[in-house]
mmCIF file of C-alpha atoms in Angstrom:
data_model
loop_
_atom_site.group_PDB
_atom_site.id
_atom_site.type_symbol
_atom_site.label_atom_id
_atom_site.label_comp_id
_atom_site.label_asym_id
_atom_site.label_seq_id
_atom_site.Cartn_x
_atom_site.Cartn_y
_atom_site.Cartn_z
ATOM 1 C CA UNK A 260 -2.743 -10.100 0.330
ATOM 2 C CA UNK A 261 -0.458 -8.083 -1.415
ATOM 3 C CA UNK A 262 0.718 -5.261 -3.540
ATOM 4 C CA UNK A 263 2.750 -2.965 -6.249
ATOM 5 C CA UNK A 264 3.673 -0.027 -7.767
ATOM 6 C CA UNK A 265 4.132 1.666 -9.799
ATOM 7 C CA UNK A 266 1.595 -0.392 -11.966
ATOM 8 C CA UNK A 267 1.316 -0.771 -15.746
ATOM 9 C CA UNK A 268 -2.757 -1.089 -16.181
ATOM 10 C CA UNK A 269 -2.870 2.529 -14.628
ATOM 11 C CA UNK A 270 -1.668 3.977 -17.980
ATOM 12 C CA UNK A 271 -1.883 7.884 -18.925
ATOM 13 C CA UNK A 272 -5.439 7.268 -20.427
ATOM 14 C CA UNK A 273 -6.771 5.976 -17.261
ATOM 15 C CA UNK A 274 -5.182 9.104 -15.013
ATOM 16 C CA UNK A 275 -6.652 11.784 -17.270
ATOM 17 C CA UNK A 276 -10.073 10.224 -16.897
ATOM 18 C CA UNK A 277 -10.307 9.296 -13.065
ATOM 19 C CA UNK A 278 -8.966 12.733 -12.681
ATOM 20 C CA UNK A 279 -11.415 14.447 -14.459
ATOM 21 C CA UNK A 280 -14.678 12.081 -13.469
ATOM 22 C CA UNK A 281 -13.523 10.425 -10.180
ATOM 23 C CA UNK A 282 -10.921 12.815 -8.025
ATOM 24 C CA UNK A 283 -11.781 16.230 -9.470
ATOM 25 C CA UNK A 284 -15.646 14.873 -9.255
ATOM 26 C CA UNK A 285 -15.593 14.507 -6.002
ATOM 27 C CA UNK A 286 -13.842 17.722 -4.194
ATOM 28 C CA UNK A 287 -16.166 18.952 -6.480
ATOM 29 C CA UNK A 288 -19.223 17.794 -5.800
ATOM 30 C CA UNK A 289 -17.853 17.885 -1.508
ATOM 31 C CA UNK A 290 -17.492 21.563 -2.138
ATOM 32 C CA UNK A 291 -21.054 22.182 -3.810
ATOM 33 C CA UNK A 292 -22.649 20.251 -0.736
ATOM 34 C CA UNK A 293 -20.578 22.588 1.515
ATOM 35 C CA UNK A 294 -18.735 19.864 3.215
ATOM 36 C CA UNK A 295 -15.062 20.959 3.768
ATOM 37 C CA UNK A 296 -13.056 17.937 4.373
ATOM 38 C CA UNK A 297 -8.945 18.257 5.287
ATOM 39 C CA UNK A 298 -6.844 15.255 5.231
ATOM 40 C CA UNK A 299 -7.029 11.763 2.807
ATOM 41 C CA UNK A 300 -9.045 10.902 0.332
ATOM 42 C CA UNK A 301 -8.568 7.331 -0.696
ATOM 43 C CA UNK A 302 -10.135 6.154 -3.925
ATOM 44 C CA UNK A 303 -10.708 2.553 -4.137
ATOM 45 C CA UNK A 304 -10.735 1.734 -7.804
ATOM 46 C CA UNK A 305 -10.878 -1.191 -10.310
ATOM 47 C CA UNK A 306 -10.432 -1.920 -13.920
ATOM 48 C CA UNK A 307 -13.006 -2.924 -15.491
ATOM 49 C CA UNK A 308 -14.192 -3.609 -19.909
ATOM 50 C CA UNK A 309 -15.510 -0.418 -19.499
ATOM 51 C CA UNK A 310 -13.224 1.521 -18.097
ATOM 52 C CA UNK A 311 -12.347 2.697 -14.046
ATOM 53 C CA UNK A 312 -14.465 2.125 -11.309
ATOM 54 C CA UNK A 313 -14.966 2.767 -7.815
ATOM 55 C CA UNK A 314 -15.099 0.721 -5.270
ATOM 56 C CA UNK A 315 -14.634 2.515 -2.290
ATOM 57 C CA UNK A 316 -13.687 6.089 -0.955
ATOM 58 C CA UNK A 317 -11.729 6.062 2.221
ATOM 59 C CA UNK A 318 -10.784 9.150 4.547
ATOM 60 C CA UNK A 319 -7.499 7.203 5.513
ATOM 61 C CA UNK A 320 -4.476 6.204 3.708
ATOM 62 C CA UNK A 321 -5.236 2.798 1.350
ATOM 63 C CA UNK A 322 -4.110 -0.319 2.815
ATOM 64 C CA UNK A 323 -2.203 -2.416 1.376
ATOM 65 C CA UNK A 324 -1.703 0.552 -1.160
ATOM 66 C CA UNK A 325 -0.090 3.123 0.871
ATOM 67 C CA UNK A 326 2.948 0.629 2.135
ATOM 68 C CA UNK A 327 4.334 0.182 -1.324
ATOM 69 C CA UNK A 328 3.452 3.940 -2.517
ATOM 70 C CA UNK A 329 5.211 5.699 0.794
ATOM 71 C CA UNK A 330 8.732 3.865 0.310
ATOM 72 C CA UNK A 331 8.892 5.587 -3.058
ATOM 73 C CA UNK A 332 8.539 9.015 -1.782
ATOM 74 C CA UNK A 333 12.116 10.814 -1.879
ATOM 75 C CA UNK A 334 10.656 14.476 -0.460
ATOM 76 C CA UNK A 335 9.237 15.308 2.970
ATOM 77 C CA UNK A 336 5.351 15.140 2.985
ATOM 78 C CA UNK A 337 5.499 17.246 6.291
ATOM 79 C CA UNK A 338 5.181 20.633 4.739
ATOM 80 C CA UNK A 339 2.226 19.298 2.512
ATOM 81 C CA UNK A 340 0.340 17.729 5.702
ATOM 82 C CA UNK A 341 1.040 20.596 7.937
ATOM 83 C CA UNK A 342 -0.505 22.805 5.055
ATOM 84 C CA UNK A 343 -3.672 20.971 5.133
ATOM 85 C CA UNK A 344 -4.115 20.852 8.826
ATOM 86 C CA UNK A 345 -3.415 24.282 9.308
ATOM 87 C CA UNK A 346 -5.408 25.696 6.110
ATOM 88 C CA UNK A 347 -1.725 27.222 4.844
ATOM 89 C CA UNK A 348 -1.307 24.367 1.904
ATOM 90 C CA UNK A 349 -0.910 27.703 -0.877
ATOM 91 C CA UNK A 350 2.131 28.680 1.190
ATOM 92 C CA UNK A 351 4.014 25.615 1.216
ATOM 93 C CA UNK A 352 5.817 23.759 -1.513
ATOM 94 C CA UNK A 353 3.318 20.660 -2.831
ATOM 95 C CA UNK A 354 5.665 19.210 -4.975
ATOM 96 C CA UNK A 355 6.454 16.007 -4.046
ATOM 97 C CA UNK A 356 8.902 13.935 -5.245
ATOM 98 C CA UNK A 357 9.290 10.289 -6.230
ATOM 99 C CA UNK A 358 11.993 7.572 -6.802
ATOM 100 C CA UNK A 359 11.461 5.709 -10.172
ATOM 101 C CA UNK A 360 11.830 2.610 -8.576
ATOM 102 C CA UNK A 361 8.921 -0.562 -8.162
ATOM 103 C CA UNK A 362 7.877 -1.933 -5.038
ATOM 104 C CA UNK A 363 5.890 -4.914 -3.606
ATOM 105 C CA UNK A 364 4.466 -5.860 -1.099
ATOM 106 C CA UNK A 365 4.105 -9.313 0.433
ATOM 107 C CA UNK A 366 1.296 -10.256 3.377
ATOM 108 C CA UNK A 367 2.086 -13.086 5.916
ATOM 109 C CA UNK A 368 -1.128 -14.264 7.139
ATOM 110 C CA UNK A 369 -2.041 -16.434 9.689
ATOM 111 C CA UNK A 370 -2.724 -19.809 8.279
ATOM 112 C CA UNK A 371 -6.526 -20.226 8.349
ATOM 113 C CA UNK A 372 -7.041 -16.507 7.541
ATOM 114 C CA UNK A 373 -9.363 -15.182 6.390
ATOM 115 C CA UNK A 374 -11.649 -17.418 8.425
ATOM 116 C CA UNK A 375 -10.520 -18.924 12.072
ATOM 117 C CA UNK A 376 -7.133 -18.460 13.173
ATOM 118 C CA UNK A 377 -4.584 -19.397 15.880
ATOM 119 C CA UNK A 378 -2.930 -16.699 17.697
ATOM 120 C CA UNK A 379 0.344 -16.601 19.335
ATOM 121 C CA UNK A 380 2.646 -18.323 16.909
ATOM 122 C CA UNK A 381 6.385 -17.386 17.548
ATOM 123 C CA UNK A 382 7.319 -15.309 14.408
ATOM 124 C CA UNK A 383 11.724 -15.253 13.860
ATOM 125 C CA UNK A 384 13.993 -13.976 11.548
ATOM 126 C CA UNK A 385 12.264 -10.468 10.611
ATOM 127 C CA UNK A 386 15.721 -8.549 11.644
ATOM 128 C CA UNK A 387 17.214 -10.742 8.932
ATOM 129 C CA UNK A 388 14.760 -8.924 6.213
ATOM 130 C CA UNK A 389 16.311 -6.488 4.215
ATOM 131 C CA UNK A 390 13.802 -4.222 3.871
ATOM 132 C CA UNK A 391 10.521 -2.309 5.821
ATOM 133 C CA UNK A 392 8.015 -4.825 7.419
ATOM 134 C CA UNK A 393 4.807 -3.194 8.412
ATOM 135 C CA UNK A 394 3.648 -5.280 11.591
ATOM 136 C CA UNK A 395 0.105 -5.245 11.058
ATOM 137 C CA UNK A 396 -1.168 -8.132 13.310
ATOM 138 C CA UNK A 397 1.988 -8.977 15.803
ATOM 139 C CA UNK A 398 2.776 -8.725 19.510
ATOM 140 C CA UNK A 399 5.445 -8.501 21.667
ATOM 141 C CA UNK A 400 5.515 -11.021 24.296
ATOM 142 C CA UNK A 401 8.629 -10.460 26.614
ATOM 143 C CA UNK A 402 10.659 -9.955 23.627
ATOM 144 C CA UNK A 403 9.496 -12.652 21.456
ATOM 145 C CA UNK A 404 7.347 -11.757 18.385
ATOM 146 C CA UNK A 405 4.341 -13.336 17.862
ATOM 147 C CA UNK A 406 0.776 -13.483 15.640
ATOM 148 C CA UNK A 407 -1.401 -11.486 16.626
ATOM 149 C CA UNK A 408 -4.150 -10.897 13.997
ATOM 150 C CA UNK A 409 -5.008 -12.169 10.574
ATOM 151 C CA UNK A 410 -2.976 -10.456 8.385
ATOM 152 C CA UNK A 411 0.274 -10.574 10.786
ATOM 153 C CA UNK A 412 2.769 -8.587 8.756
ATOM 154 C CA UNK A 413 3.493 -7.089 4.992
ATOM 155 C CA UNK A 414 7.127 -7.412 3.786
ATOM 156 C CA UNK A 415 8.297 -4.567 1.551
ATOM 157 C CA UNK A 416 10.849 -4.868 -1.671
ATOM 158 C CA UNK A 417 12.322 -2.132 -3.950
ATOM 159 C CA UNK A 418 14.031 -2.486 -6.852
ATOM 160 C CA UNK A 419 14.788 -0.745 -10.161
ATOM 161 C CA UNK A 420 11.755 -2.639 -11.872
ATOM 162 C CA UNK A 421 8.335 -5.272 -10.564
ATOM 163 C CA UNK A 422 10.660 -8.266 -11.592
ATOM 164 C CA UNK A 423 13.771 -7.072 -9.505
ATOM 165 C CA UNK A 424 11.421 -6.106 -6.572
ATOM 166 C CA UNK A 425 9.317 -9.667 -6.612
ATOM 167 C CA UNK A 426 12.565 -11.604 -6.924
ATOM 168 C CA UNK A 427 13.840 -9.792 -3.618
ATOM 169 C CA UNK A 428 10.838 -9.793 -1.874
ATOM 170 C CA UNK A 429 10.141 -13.683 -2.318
ATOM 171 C CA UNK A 430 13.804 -14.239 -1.877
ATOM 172 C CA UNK A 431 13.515 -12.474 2.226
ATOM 173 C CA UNK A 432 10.591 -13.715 3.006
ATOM 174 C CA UNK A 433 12.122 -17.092 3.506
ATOM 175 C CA UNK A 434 14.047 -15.513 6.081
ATOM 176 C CA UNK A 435 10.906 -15.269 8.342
ATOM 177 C CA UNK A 436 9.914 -18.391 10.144
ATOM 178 C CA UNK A 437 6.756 -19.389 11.780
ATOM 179 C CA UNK A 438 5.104 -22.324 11.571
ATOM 180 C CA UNK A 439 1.608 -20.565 11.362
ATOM 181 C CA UNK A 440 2.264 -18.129 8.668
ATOM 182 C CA UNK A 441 1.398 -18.278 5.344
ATOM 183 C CA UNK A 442 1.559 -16.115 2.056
ATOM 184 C CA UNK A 443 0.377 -16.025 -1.580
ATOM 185 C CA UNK A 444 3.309 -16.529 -4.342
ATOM 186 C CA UNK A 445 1.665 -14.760 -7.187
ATOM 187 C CA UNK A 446 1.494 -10.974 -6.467
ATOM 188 C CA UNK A 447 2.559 -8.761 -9.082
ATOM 189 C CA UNK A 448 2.813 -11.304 -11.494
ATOM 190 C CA UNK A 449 -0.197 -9.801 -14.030
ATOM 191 C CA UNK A 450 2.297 -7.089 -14.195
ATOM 192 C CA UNK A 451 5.471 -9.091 -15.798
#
């Protein structure tokens, strides 16, 4: 329902082990089995007494992870993707850069979610946001935006810490109004 980053539970501890035992791990143990793989590896993880664990391993971008990571990216992850694809990744420049900024995102859900739900709620106000909005469950009906799914839409923040970035974020989402949307008020707020 929601999302942030950068966070403080994934400390420098944490990295050094999930990329020794988890990441490295598994291109590892890929590679031994002969299985070549080119594109994203998402690894689902949680925090747990006893350290990092998986949950999942996706071969797509994380969602809702990727929407708050992505708006922090200040270099062009073209050259890096292109190297992949075409086997040429040594040739290209991999260093990516990133803003030291926080972001969060917000989902609007259709009320009912994540059981039965309406469809076809009028949704206004999203060109009043100030910032991205990933449509994830909308339509466009001759012009006029409407639900279309579950999880209709995730409203993006930045700012130069979580606080600044959750203030904004809550502060434009009253912007949006739909009479079937709804959205949790507590995301990111472990991290304060």
């Amino acid at each position: 329902m929601g999302t942030f980053s950068p966070t403080p539970f994934y400390t420098a501890e944490v990295d050094e082990f999930c990329k020794k035992y988890v990441y490295q791990a598994t291109v590892d143990a890929m590679a031994a089995e002969g299985r070549e793989f080119k594109g994203i590896i998402f690894f689902g993880l949680i925090l747990t007494p006893k350290g990092p664990r998986v949950l999942e391993f996706n071969a797509r971008f994380g969602d809702p992870e990727t929407e708050v990571v992505l708006p922090l990216l200040e270099s062009d992850a073209y050259d890096v993707f292109y190297g992949i694809a075409t086997g040429q990744l040594s040739t290209v420049n991999c260093q990516l850069s990133w803003r030291n900024e926080a972001t969060i995102g917000v989902v609007l859900a259709s009320k009912g979610y994540p059981g039965s739900y309406a469809k076809g709620a009028v949704i206004e106000g999203t060109e009043l946001f100030d910032g991205p909005i990933f449509h994830m469950g909308t339509k466009n009906d001759n012009g006029v935006l409407k639900t279309n799914g579950g999880r209709v839409m995730m409203c993006i923040a930045t700012g130069k810490d979580i606080a600044t970035a959750r203030a904004k974020v809550y502060k434009e989402i009253e912007k949006i109004h739909c009479d079937n949307l709804f959205y949790r008020k507590d995301i990111a707020h472990w991290a304060l």
